[in-house]
């Protein structure tokens, strides 16, 4: 009986295998896939099979052409722009560059710390009342604790992450200027308190406080005064020659000094009138303005650094030997030096001898005569 069952099983299996090999509705022509002349056959179920002439494989192409190989083998050109400088309460100097944030001893020039900020482009620096360093970048706002040199706050909600200017007011609050207006931040909590997005001129390029503690904002369409208590606009000066205000400072007399793409203007914040235009800076693109302890004013342009007598507007001197003539930032009287951030690196000017030296850690190439 067992032998009969085995034979029946074999018979059924053989029959099923035979059926599986048969095509439905026809037969498969040339099961080896080649015609008599060697051409490739498409598998069909009738005798009218199409033919495809065999083609050789395409010629091998170098996946990395010579030009592309050179481009990928060449490292990206480092950017040595020094966009912001900030002295702190301990006497150190914070250097904001397009390569990151650094802290140096201005007396010796030694780099005390480098804060790793990958993928951040720095645009502004400020120090709050308790010594924390605020870093404005094109990717948002950061807070750094100088005790640990570590980032302790980030991802703060802003109308725009492109931060252009920073300022601590007399109450200790942080004003953040961006390409979409102003924001007011509580430094302790790192929280956004209010925003001023309908700012005339839109972009808050530069910030300063007048002698009454009110905020002045340099915009694309002149100057705007903002009440620091209410965050409301108080006054506007739109009749600024050159329109765009990109640098701001307040002198000992309470006058506003406004740098534009073609002039340096002195403005009375009380009357809101332009008092004079500095002759030596006419048709010059003013990018930075800072007052020294001796009362003189240092003015950076896109074509050099000059020293001006604020009373007369006379040119007192012009600094040469910098890494670049395009000045981006200034810090006066830090380590008895004037620190100069340029588009090609950092340098300092001795306030006693006038000697100009580059900081070798922040320039592209060591000068041949250094």
C-alpha positions as YAML, in Angstrom:
chain: A
units: angstrom
residues:
- id: 1
  name: UNK
  ca: [0.00, 0.00, 0.00]
- id: 2
  name: UNK
  ca: [2.86, 2.36, 0.95]
- id: 3
  name: UNK
  ca: [4.55, 1.64, -2.39]
- id: 4
  name: UNK
  ca: [1.35, 2.56, -4.27]
- id: 5
  name: UNK
  ca: [1.10, 5.90, -2.41]
- id: 6
  name: UNK
  ca: [4.73, 6.75, -3.30]
- id: 7
  name: UNK
  ca: [4.13, 5.97, -6.98]
- id: 8
  name: UNK
  ca: [0.95, 8.08, -7.01]
- id: 9
  name: UNK
  ca: [2.87, 10.98, -5.40]
- id: 10
  name: UNK
  ca: [5.65, 10.77, -7.97]
- id: 11
  name: UNK
  ca: [3.14, 10.70, -10.79]
- id: 12
  name: UNK
  ca: [1.30, 13.80, -9.51]
- id: 13
  name: UNK
  ca: [4.57, 15.72, -8.97]
- id: 14
  name: UNK
  ca: [5.78, 14.88, -12.49]
- id: 15
  name: UNK
  ca: [2.47, 16.00, -13.96]
- id: 16
  name: UNK
  ca: [2.52, 19.30, -12.11]
- id: 17
  name: UNK
  ca: [6.11, 20.03, -13.16]
- id: 18
  name: UNK
  ca: [5.20, 19.32, -16.76]
- id: 19
  name: UNK
  ca: [2.24, 21.67, -16.63]
- id: 20
  name: UNK
  ca: [4.38, 24.46, -15.10]
- id: 21
  name: UNK
  ca: [6.80, 24.26, -18.01]
- id: 22
  name: UNK
  ca: [4.03, 24.79, -20.60]
- id: 23
  name: UNK
  ca: [3.24, 28.37, -21.70]
- id: 24
  name: UNK
  ca: [-0.32, 29.63, -21.55]
- id: 25
  name: UNK
  ca: [-1.80, 30.30, -24.98]
- id: 26
  name: UNK
  ca: [1.28, 29.37, -27.04]
- id: 27
  name: UNK
  ca: [4.88, 28.26, -26.99]
- id: 28
  name: UNK
  ca: [8.17, 30.02, -26.27]
- id: 29
  name: UNK
  ca: [10.30, 30.36, -29.39]
- id: 30
  name: UNK
  ca: [14.04, 29.87, -29.16]
- id: 31
  name: UNK
  ca: [14.35, 29.19, -25.47]
- id: 32
  name: UNK
  ca: [18.09, 29.96, -25.55]
- id: 33
  name: UNK
  ca: [17.38, 33.66, -26.41]
- id: 34
  name: UNK
  ca: [19.45, 33.86, -29.65]
- id: 35
  name: UNK
  ca: [18.37, 33.79, -33.28]
- id: 36
  name: UNK
  ca: [20.18, 31.84, -35.96]
- id: 37
  name: UNK
  ca: [22.24, 34.91, -36.91]
- id: 38
  name: UNK
  ca: [23.29, 35.56, -33.35]
- id: 39
  name: UNK
  ca: [20.89, 38.45, -32.70]
- id: 40
  name: UNK
  ca: [19.14, 38.70, -29.35]
- id: 41
  name: UNK
  ca: [15.51, 37.60, -29.24]
- id: 42
  name: UNK
  ca: [12.87, 39.12, -27.03]
- id: 43
  name: UNK
  ca: [10.89, 36.42, -25.25]
- id: 44
  name: UNK
  ca: [7.39, 36.20, -26.80]
- id: 45
  name: UNK
  ca: [4.61, 33.70, -27.15]
- id: 46
  name: UNK
  ca: [4.49, 33.60, -30.94]
- id: 47
  name: UNK
  ca: [6.83, 33.12, -33.88]
- id: 48
  name: UNK
  ca: [6.88, 36.82, -34.91]
- id: 49
  name: UNK
  ca: [9.60, 37.67, -32.39]
- id: 50
  name: UNK
  ca: [11.30, 41.12, -32.63]
- id: 51
  name: UNK
  ca: [15.08, 41.19, -32.84]
- id: 52
  name: UNK
  ca: [17.52, 43.57, -31.14]
- id: 53
  name: UNK
  ca: [21.03, 43.88, -32.48]
- id: 54
  name: UNK
  ca: [23.61, 43.36, -29.72]
- id: 55
  name: UNK
  ca: [25.42, 46.62, -28.86]
- id: 56
  name: UNK
  ca: [28.81, 46.83, -27.19]
- id: 57
  name: UNK
  ca: [28.83, 48.36, -23.69]
- id: 58
  name: UNK
  ca: [29.24, 52.17, -23.63]
- id: 59
  name: UNK
  ca: [32.81, 53.41, -23.38]
- id: 60
  name: UNK
  ca: [34.00, 53.88, -19.81]
- id: 61
  name: UNK
  ca: [33.94, 57.45, -18.61]
- id: 62
  name: UNK
  ca: [36.14, 58.78, -15.87]
- id: 63
  name: UNK
  ca: [33.71, 59.48, -12.99]
- id: 64
  name: UNK
  ca: [36.00, 62.30, -11.83]
- id: 65
  name: UNK
  ca: [37.06, 64.49, -14.78]
- id: 66
  name: UNK
  ca: [40.42, 66.19, -14.42]
- id: 67
  name: UNK
  ca: [38.94, 69.63, -13.74]
- id: 68
  name: UNK
  ca: [36.52, 68.33, -11.13]
- id: 69
  name: UNK
  ca: [39.31, 66.34, -9.52]
- id: 70
  name: UNK
  ca: [41.37, 69.52, -9.18]
- id: 71
  name: UNK
  ca: [38.42, 71.39, -7.67]
- id: 72
  name: UNK
  ca: [37.70, 68.69, -5.11]
- id: 73
  name: UNK
  ca: [41.35, 68.24, -4.23]
- id: 74
  name: UNK
  ca: [41.78, 71.99, -3.62]
- id: 75
  name: UNK
  ca: [40.65, 73.04, -0.14]
- id: 76
  name: UNK
  ca: [38.03, 75.78, 0.14]
- id: 77
  name: UNK
  ca: [39.60, 79.19, 0.49]
- id: 78
  name: UNK
  ca: [39.38, 80.22, 4.14]
- id: 79
  name: UNK
  ca: [37.54, 83.45, 4.91]
- id: 80
  name: UNK
  ca: [39.44, 85.67, 7.34]
- id: 81
  name: UNK
  ca: [36.84, 88.42, 7.76]
- id: 82
  name: UNK
  ca: [36.79, 89.86, 11.28]
- id: 83
  name: UNK
  ca: [33.21, 91.06, 11.53]
- id: 84
  name: UNK
  ca: [33.05, 92.05, 15.21]
- id: 85
  name: UNK
  ca: [35.23, 92.83, 18.24]
- id: 86
  name: UNK
  ca: [34.17, 93.04, 21.90]
- id: 87
  name: UNK
  ca: [36.25, 93.84, 24.98]
- id: 88
  name: UNK
  ca: [35.01, 92.18, 28.18]
- id: 89
  name: UNK
  ca: [35.13, 93.15, 31.86]
- id: 90
  name: UNK
  ca: [38.21, 91.00, 32.50]
- id: 91
  name: UNK
  ca: [40.19, 92.90, 29.89]
- id: 92
  name: UNK
  ca: [40.17, 90.17, 27.26]
- id: 93
  name: UNK
  ca: [39.14, 90.76, 23.67]
- id: 94
  name: UNK
  ca: [36.57, 88.60, 21.90]
- id: 95
  name: UNK
  ca: [37.10, 88.22, 18.18]
- id: 96
  name: UNK
  ca: [34.18, 87.30, 15.97]
- id: 97
  name: UNK
  ca: [35.23, 86.08, 12.55]
- id: 98
  name: UNK
  ca: [33.78, 84.04, 9.73]
- id: 99
  name: UNK
  ca: [35.81, 81.13, 11.11]
- id: 100
  name: UNK
  ca: [34.33, 81.26, 14.60]
- id: 101
  name: UNK
  ca: [34.66, 82.96, 17.98]
- id: 102
  name: UNK
  ca: [37.96, 83.45, 19.80]
- id: 103
  name: UNK
  ca: [39.11, 85.06, 23.02]
- id: 104
  name: UNK
  ca: [42.53, 86.66, 23.23]
- id: 105
  name: UNK
  ca: [44.70, 88.40, 25.79]
- id: 106
  name: UNK
  ca: [45.17, 91.87, 24.22]
- id: 107
  name: UNK
  ca: [48.37, 92.53, 26.14]
- id: 108
  name: UNK
  ca: [50.23, 89.47, 24.88]
- id: 109
  name: UNK
  ca: [48.09, 88.54, 21.88]
- id: 110
  name: UNK
  ca: [47.81, 84.97, 23.19]
- id: 111
  name: UNK
  ca: [44.68, 83.09, 22.14]
- id: 112
  name: UNK
  ca: [42.99, 82.17, 25.42]
- id: 113
  name: UNK
  ca: [40.16, 80.12, 23.94]
- id: 114
  name: UNK
  ca: [38.49, 79.19, 20.70]
- id: 115
  name: UNK
  ca: [34.76, 78.51, 20.88]
- id: 116
  name: UNK
  ca: [33.67, 75.94, 18.34]
- id: 117
  name: UNK
  ca: [30.72, 77.30, 16.37]
- id: 118
  name: UNK
  ca: [30.48, 75.12, 13.25]
- id: 119
  name: UNK
  ca: [28.37, 76.45, 10.37]
- id: 120
  name: UNK
  ca: [27.90, 79.86, 12.01]
- id: 121
  name: UNK
  ca: [28.76, 83.17, 10.33]
- id: 122
  name: UNK
  ca: [29.33, 85.79, 13.01]
- id: 123
  name: UNK
  ca: [27.98, 89.31, 12.55]
- id: 124
  name: UNK
  ca: [27.88, 91.02, 15.97]
- id: 125
  name: UNK
  ca: [29.06, 90.73, 19.59]
- id: 126
  name: UNK
  ca: [27.96, 92.26, 22.89]
- id: 127
  name: UNK
  ca: [28.48, 91.71, 26.62]
- id: 128
  name: UNK
  ca: [25.63, 91.86, 29.11]
- id: 129
  name: UNK
  ca: [25.66, 93.25, 32.67]
- id: 130
  name: UNK
  ca: [26.87, 90.00, 34.25]
- id: 131
  name: UNK
  ca: [29.62, 89.40, 31.69]
- id: 132
  name: UNK
  ca: [28.02, 86.88, 29.32]
- id: 133
  name: UNK
  ca: [28.95, 87.24, 25.67]
- id: 134
  name: UNK
  ca: [26.12, 87.42, 23.15]
- id: 135
  name: UNK
  ca: [26.93, 86.31, 19.64]
- id: 136
  name: UNK
  ca: [24.84, 87.42, 16.69]
- id: 137
  name: UNK
  ca: [25.22, 85.20, 13.66]
- id: 138
  name: UNK
  ca: [23.55, 84.82, 10.29]
- id: 139
  name: UNK
  ca: [22.01, 81.64, 11.70]
- id: 140
  name: UNK
  ca: [20.63, 83.05, 14.96]
- id: 141
  name: UNK
  ca: [21.59, 84.27, 18.42]
- id: 142
  name: UNK
  ca: [23.90, 82.51, 20.90]
- id: 143
  name: UNK
  ca: [24.97, 83.14, 24.50]
- id: 144
  name: UNK
  ca: [28.46, 82.19, 25.70]
- id: 145
  name: UNK
  ca: [29.53, 81.89, 29.34]
- id: 146
  name: UNK
  ca: [33.06, 83.35, 29.64]
- id: 147
  name: UNK
  ca: [33.77, 81.19, 32.70]
- id: 148
  name: UNK
  ca: [33.50, 77.97, 30.73]
- id: 149
  name: UNK
  ca: [33.80, 79.39, 27.18]
- id: 150
  name: UNK
  ca: [30.76, 77.31, 26.25]
- id: 151
  name: UNK
  ca: [27.45, 78.11, 24.55]
- id: 152
  name: UNK
  ca: [24.72, 78.21, 27.21]
- id: 153
  name: UNK
  ca: [21.75, 79.40, 25.13]
- id: 154
  name: UNK
  ca: [20.76, 79.16, 21.49]
- id: 155
  name: UNK
  ca: [17.77, 78.64, 19.18]
- id: 156
  name: UNK
  ca: [16.13, 81.80, 20.55]
- id: 157
  name: UNK
  ca: [13.05, 82.65, 18.48]
- id: 158
  name: UNK
  ca: [13.61, 85.78, 16.37]
- id: 159
  name: UNK
  ca: [11.72, 87.31, 13.43]
- id: 160
  name: UNK
  ca: [14.87, 86.63, 11.41]
- id: 161
  name: UNK
  ca: [17.98, 84.61, 12.23]
- id: 162
  name: UNK
  ca: [20.22, 87.01, 10.31]
- id: 163
  name: UNK
  ca: [21.54, 89.13, 13.20]
- id: 164
  name: UNK
  ca: [23.26, 92.36, 12.16]
- id: 165
  name: UNK
  ca: [23.69, 94.30, 15.42]
- id: 166
  name: UNK
  ca: [23.54, 93.88, 19.20]
- id: 167
  name: UNK
  ca: [23.31, 96.33, 22.11]
- id: 168
  name: UNK
  ca: [22.74, 96.15, 25.89]
- id: 169
  name: UNK
  ca: [20.63, 99.08, 27.13]
- id: 170
  name: UNK
  ca: [20.96, 100.83, 30.50]
- id: 171
  name: UNK
  ca: [18.44, 98.44, 32.08]
- id: 172
  name: UNK
  ca: [20.51, 95.45, 31.00]
- id: 173
  name: UNK
  ca: [18.20, 94.19, 28.27]
- id: 174
  name: UNK
  ca: [19.53, 93.00, 24.94]
- id: 175
  name: UNK
  ca: [18.42, 94.61, 21.69]
- id: 176
  name: UNK
  ca: [18.90, 92.47, 18.60]
- id: 177
  name: UNK
  ca: [18.90, 94.07, 15.17]
- id: 178
  name: UNK
  ca: [18.21, 91.86, 12.19]
- id: 179
  name: UNK
  ca: [17.24, 92.23, 8.54]
- id: 180
  name: UNK
  ca: [13.60, 92.12, 9.70]
- id: 181
  name: UNK
  ca: [13.55, 94.69, 12.46]
- id: 182
  name: UNK
  ca: [14.30, 94.72, 16.19]
- id: 183
  name: UNK
  ca: [13.86, 92.22, 19.01]
- id: 184
  name: UNK
  ca: [14.14, 92.70, 22.77]
- id: 185
  name: UNK
  ca: [15.64, 89.80, 24.74]
- id: 186
  name: UNK
  ca: [15.83, 89.10, 28.46]
- id: 187
  name: UNK
  ca: [19.49, 88.05, 28.90]
- id: 188
  name: UNK
  ca: [18.90, 85.99, 32.04]
- id: 189
  name: UNK
  ca: [16.12, 83.81, 30.66]
- id: 190
  name: UNK
  ca: [17.19, 84.10, 27.05]
- id: 191
  name: UNK
  ca: [13.55, 84.80, 26.17]
- id: 192
  name: UNK
  ca: [12.09, 87.01, 23.48]
- id: 193
  name: UNK
  ca: [10.15, 89.83, 25.15]
- id: 194
  name: UNK
  ca: [8.90, 91.81, 22.19]
- id: 195
  name: UNK
  ca: [9.61, 92.60, 18.55]
- id: 196
  name: UNK
  ca: [9.45, 95.70, 16.39]
- id: 197
  name: UNK
  ca: [8.97, 94.40, 12.87]
- id: 198
  name: UNK
  ca: [7.37, 97.50, 11.35]
- id: 199
  name: UNK
  ca: [10.64, 99.38, 11.71]
- id: 200
  name: UNK
  ca: [10.94, 102.10, 9.04]
- id: 201
  name: UNK
  ca: [13.83, 101.08, 6.85]
- id: 202
  name: UNK
  ca: [13.30, 97.44, 7.89]
- id: 203
  name: UNK
  ca: [16.91, 96.42, 8.50]
- id: 204
  name: UNK
  ca: [18.54, 97.33, 11.85]
- id: 205
  name: UNK
  ca: [22.11, 97.72, 10.62]
- id: 206
  name: UNK
  ca: [23.62, 99.55, 13.61]
- id: 207
  name: UNK
  ca: [22.63, 100.49, 17.18]
- id: 208
  name: UNK
  ca: [23.68, 103.11, 19.75]
- id: 209
  name: UNK
  ca: [22.30, 104.77, 22.90]
- id: 210
  name: UNK
  ca: [22.01, 108.53, 23.30]
- id: 211
  name: UNK
  ca: [22.81, 110.29, 26.58]
- id: 212
  name: UNK
  ca: [19.20, 109.85, 27.73]
- id: 213
  name: UNK
  ca: [19.43, 106.09, 27.26]
- id: 214
  name: UNK
  ca: [17.17, 105.99, 24.22]
- id: 215
  name: UNK
  ca: [17.97, 103.64, 21.36]
- id: 216
  name: UNK
  ca: [18.93, 104.88, 17.89]
- id: 217
  name: UNK
  ca: [18.80, 102.49, 14.97]
- id: 218
  name: UNK
  ca: [20.59, 102.86, 11.66]
- id: 219
  name: UNK
  ca: [18.41, 101.46, 8.89]
- id: 220
  name: UNK
  ca: [18.19, 101.32, 5.12]
- id: 221
  name: UNK
  ca: [16.16, 104.54, 5.23]
- id: 222
  name: UNK
  ca: [17.89, 106.76, 7.77]
- id: 223
  name: UNK
  ca: [17.68, 106.80, 11.57]
- id: 224
  name: UNK
  ca: [14.93, 105.73, 13.97]
- id: 225
  name: UNK
  ca: [14.69, 106.48, 17.69]
- id: 226
  name: UNK
  ca: [13.08, 103.78, 19.85]
- id: 227
  name: UNK
  ca: [11.92, 104.15, 23.44]
- id: 228
  name: UNK
  ca: [13.76, 101.44, 25.35]
- id: 229
  name: UNK
  ca: [11.00, 101.19, 27.97]
- id: 230
  name: UNK
  ca: [8.02, 100.76, 25.65]
- id: 231
  name: UNK
  ca: [9.78, 99.52, 22.48]
- id: 232
  name: UNK
  ca: [7.78, 102.13, 20.54]
- id: 233
  name: UNK
  ca: [9.13, 104.37, 17.81]
- id: 234
  name: UNK
  ca: [9.57, 107.93, 19.03]
- id: 235
  name: UNK
  ca: [11.17, 109.75, 16.11]
- id: 236
  name: UNK
  ca: [12.49, 109.17, 12.63]
- id: 237
  name: UNK
  ca: [15.16, 110.98, 10.61]
- id: 238
  name: UNK
  ca: [14.66, 110.04, 6.98]
- id: 239
  name: UNK
  ca: [16.45, 113.04, 5.47]
- id: 240
  name: UNK
  ca: [19.88, 111.48, 5.90]
- id: 241
  name: UNK
  ca: [22.18, 112.07, 2.91]
- id: 242
  name: UNK
  ca: [22.99, 108.66, 1.53]
- id: 243
  name: UNK
  ca: [19.88, 107.22, 3.21]
- id: 244
  name: UNK
  ca: [21.51, 103.98, 4.43]
- id: 245
  name: UNK
  ca: [23.06, 104.18, 7.91]
- id: 246
  name: UNK
  ca: [25.49, 101.31, 8.49]
- id: 247
  name: UNK
  ca: [27.62, 102.56, 11.41]
- id: 248
  name: UNK
  ca: [26.65, 104.49, 14.58]
- id: 249
  name: UNK
  ca: [28.36, 105.94, 17.66]
- id: 250
  name: UNK
  ca: [27.67, 108.59, 20.30]
- id: 251
  name: UNK
  ca: [30.36, 111.11, 21.29]
- id: 252
  name: UNK
  ca: [31.04, 112.76, 24.66]
- id: 253
  name: UNK
  ca: [28.81, 115.69, 23.72]
- id: 254
  name: UNK
  ca: [25.86, 113.44, 22.98]
- id: 255
  name: UNK
  ca: [26.05, 113.86, 19.20]
- id: 256
  name: UNK
  ca: [25.30, 110.91, 16.93]
- id: 257
  name: UNK
  ca: [27.93, 109.98, 14.36]
- id: 258
  name: UNK
  ca: [26.35, 108.13, 11.45]
- id: 259
  name: UNK
  ca: [28.35, 106.33, 8.79]
- id: 260
  name: UNK
  ca: [26.77, 105.96, 5.36]
- id: 261
  name: UNK
  ca: [28.02, 104.54, 2.05]
- id: 262
  name: UNK
  ca: [29.23, 108.02, 1.03]
- id: 263
  name: UNK
  ca: [29.69, 110.15, 4.16]
- id: 264
  name: UNK
  ca: [30.16, 110.54, 7.91]
- id: 265
  name: UNK
  ca: [27.46, 112.73, 9.47]
- id: 266
  name: UNK
  ca: [27.15, 114.41, 12.86]
- id: 267
  name: UNK
  ca: [23.52, 114.56, 14.03]
- id: 268
  name: UNK
  ca: [21.93, 116.27, 17.04]
- id: 269
  name: UNK
  ca: [19.54, 113.70, 18.59]
- id: 270
  name: UNK
  ca: [17.48, 116.45, 20.28]
- id: 271
  name: UNK
  ca: [16.77, 118.55, 17.19]
- id: 272
  name: UNK
  ca: [17.18, 115.57, 14.85]
- id: 273
  name: UNK
  ca: [19.13, 117.78, 12.46]
- id: 274
  name: UNK
  ca: [22.31, 116.95, 10.55]
- id: 275
  name: UNK
  ca: [24.85, 119.37, 12.03]
- id: 276
  name: UNK
  ca: [27.69, 118.71, 9.59]
- id: 277
  name: UNK
  ca: [29.28, 116.26, 7.23]
- id: 278
  name: UNK
  ca: [32.95, 115.42, 7.86]
- id: 279
  name: UNK
  ca: [34.78, 116.74, 4.82]
- id: 280
  name: UNK
  ca: [37.59, 114.19, 4.98]
- id: 281
  name: UNK
  ca: [35.05, 111.37, 4.69]
- id: 282
  name: UNK
  ca: [32.91, 112.73, 1.88]
- id: 283
  name: UNK
  ca: [32.41, 110.15, -0.87]
- id: 284
  name: UNK
  ca: [33.90, 107.50, 1.45]
- id: 285
  name: UNK
  ca: [32.06, 104.31, 2.40]
- id: 286
  name: UNK
  ca: [32.08, 104.43, 6.21]
- id: 287
  name: UNK
  ca: [31.79, 100.97, 7.77]
- id: 288
  name: UNK
  ca: [32.78, 101.50, 11.43]
- id: 289
  name: UNK
  ca: [33.00, 104.42, 13.91]
- id: 290
  name: UNK
  ca: [34.55, 104.24, 17.41]
- id: 291
  name: UNK
  ca: [35.62, 106.90, 19.93]
- id: 292
  name: UNK
  ca: [38.88, 106.57, 21.86]
- id: 293
  name: UNK
  ca: [39.46, 107.59, 25.47]
- id: 294
  name: UNK
  ca: [41.36, 110.69, 24.31]
- id: 295
  name: UNK
  ca: [38.22, 111.87, 22.51]
- id: 296
  name: UNK
  ca: [39.45, 111.24, 19.00]
- id: 297
  name: UNK
  ca: [37.36, 109.21, 16.60]
- id: 298
  name: UNK
  ca: [38.55, 106.27, 14.55]
- id: 299
  name: UNK
  ca: [36.71, 105.72, 11.29]
- id: 300
  name: UNK
  ca: [36.91, 102.57, 9.22]
- id: 301
  name: UNK
  ca: [36.00, 102.62, 5.56]
- id: 302
  name: UNK
  ca: [36.07, 100.14, 2.71]
- id: 303
  name: UNK
  ca: [39.34, 101.78, 1.67]
- id: 304
  name: UNK
  ca: [41.33, 102.49, 4.79]
- id: 305
  name: UNK
  ca: [41.36, 103.53, 8.45]
- id: 306
  name: UNK
  ca: [41.59, 107.18, 9.51]
- id: 307
  name: UNK
  ca: [41.72, 109.20, 12.74]
- id: 308
  name: UNK
  ca: [39.57, 112.33, 12.97]
- id: 309
  name: UNK
  ca: [39.51, 115.32, 15.32]
- id: 310
  name: UNK
  ca: [35.84, 115.31, 16.42]
- id: 311
  name: UNK
  ca: [35.81, 119.06, 17.14]
- id: 312
  name: UNK
  ca: [37.12, 120.25, 13.80]
- id: 313
  name: UNK
  ca: [36.62, 117.21, 11.59]
- id: 314
  name: UNK
  ca: [40.26, 117.46, 10.54]
- id: 315
  name: UNK
  ca: [42.12, 114.36, 9.44]
- id: 316
  name: UNK
  ca: [44.70, 113.49, 12.10]
- id: 317
  name: UNK
  ca: [46.19, 110.46, 10.41]
- id: 318
  name: UNK
  ca: [45.71, 107.43, 8.23]
- id: 319
  name: UNK
  ca: [46.82, 103.90, 9.13]
- id: 320
  name: UNK
  ca: [48.63, 101.76, 6.59]
- id: 321
  name: UNK
  ca: [50.08, 98.25, 6.76]
- id: 322
  name: UNK
  ca: [46.82, 96.51, 7.70]
- id: 323
  name: UNK
  ca: [45.92, 93.04, 6.34]
- id: 324
  name: UNK
  ca: [43.33, 94.74, 4.14]
- id: 325
  name: UNK
  ca: [42.11, 98.29, 3.53]
- id: 326
  name: UNK
  ca: [38.52, 97.11, 3.94]
- id: 327
  name: UNK
  ca: [37.73, 97.78, 7.61]
- id: 328
  name: UNK
  ca: [34.91, 95.78, 9.21]
- id: 329
  name: UNK
  ca: [35.23, 96.31, 12.98]
- id: 330
  name: UNK
  ca: [37.13, 98.36, 15.58]
- id: 331
  name: UNK
  ca: [37.86, 98.11, 19.31]
- id: 332
  name: UNK
  ca: [39.64, 101.06, 20.93]
- id: 333
  name: UNK
  ca: [41.83, 101.22, 24.04]
- id: 334
  name: UNK
  ca: [42.04, 97.48, 24.65]
- id: 335
  name: UNK
  ca: [45.45, 96.51, 25.98]
- id: 336
  name: UNK
  ca: [46.66, 100.03, 25.08]
- id: 337
  name: UNK
  ca: [45.97, 99.19, 21.45]
- id: 338
  name: UNK
  ca: [43.47, 99.88, 18.72]
- id: 339
  name: UNK
  ca: [42.27, 96.56, 17.35]
- id: 340
  name: UNK
  ca: [41.25, 96.49, 13.71]
- id: 341
  name: UNK
  ca: [39.16, 93.81, 12.04]
- id: 342
  name: UNK
  ca: [39.51, 93.72, 8.27]
- id: 343
  name: UNK
  ca: [38.28, 91.55, 5.43]
- id: 344
  name: UNK
  ca: [41.62, 89.72, 5.48]
- id: 345
  name: UNK
  ca: [42.26, 89.36, 9.19]
- id: 346
  name: UNK
  ca: [43.04, 91.05, 12.50]
- id: 347
  name: UNK
  ca: [45.68, 93.66, 13.35]
- id: 348
  name: UNK
  ca: [46.49, 96.08, 16.16]
- id: 349
  name: UNK
  ca: [47.85, 99.60, 16.32]
- id: 350
  name: UNK
  ca: [49.95, 100.70, 19.31]
- id: 351
  name: UNK
  ca: [48.44, 103.84, 20.82]
- id: 352
  name: UNK
  ca: [51.86, 104.94, 22.08]
- id: 353
  name: UNK
  ca: [54.16, 104.27, 19.12]
- id: 354
  name: UNK
  ca: [51.71, 103.96, 16.21]
- id: 355
  name: UNK
  ca: [53.27, 100.64, 15.19]
- id: 356
  name: UNK
  ca: [50.92, 98.39, 13.18]
- id: 357
  name: UNK
  ca: [51.15, 94.62, 13.58]
- id: 358
  name: UNK
  ca: [48.97, 91.78, 12.24]
- id: 359
  name: UNK
  ca: [47.81, 89.04, 14.59]
- id: 360
  name: UNK
  ca: [49.35, 85.96, 13.03]
- id: 361
  name: UNK
  ca: [46.57, 83.66, 14.27]
- id: 362
  name: UNK
  ca: [43.96, 85.57, 12.28]
- id: 363
  name: UNK
  ca: [45.55, 86.33, 8.93]
- id: 364
  name: UNK
  ca: [46.00, 84.35, 5.75]
- id: 365
  name: UNK
  ca: [49.76, 84.69, 5.29]
- id: 366
  name: UNK
  ca: [52.62, 85.90, 7.43]
- id: 367
  name: UNK
  ca: [53.98, 89.20, 6.02]
- id: 368
  name: UNK
  ca: [57.39, 88.90, 4.40]
- id: 369
  name: UNK
  ca: [58.82, 91.70, 6.53]
- id: 370
  name: UNK
  ca: [57.35, 90.46, 9.83]
...
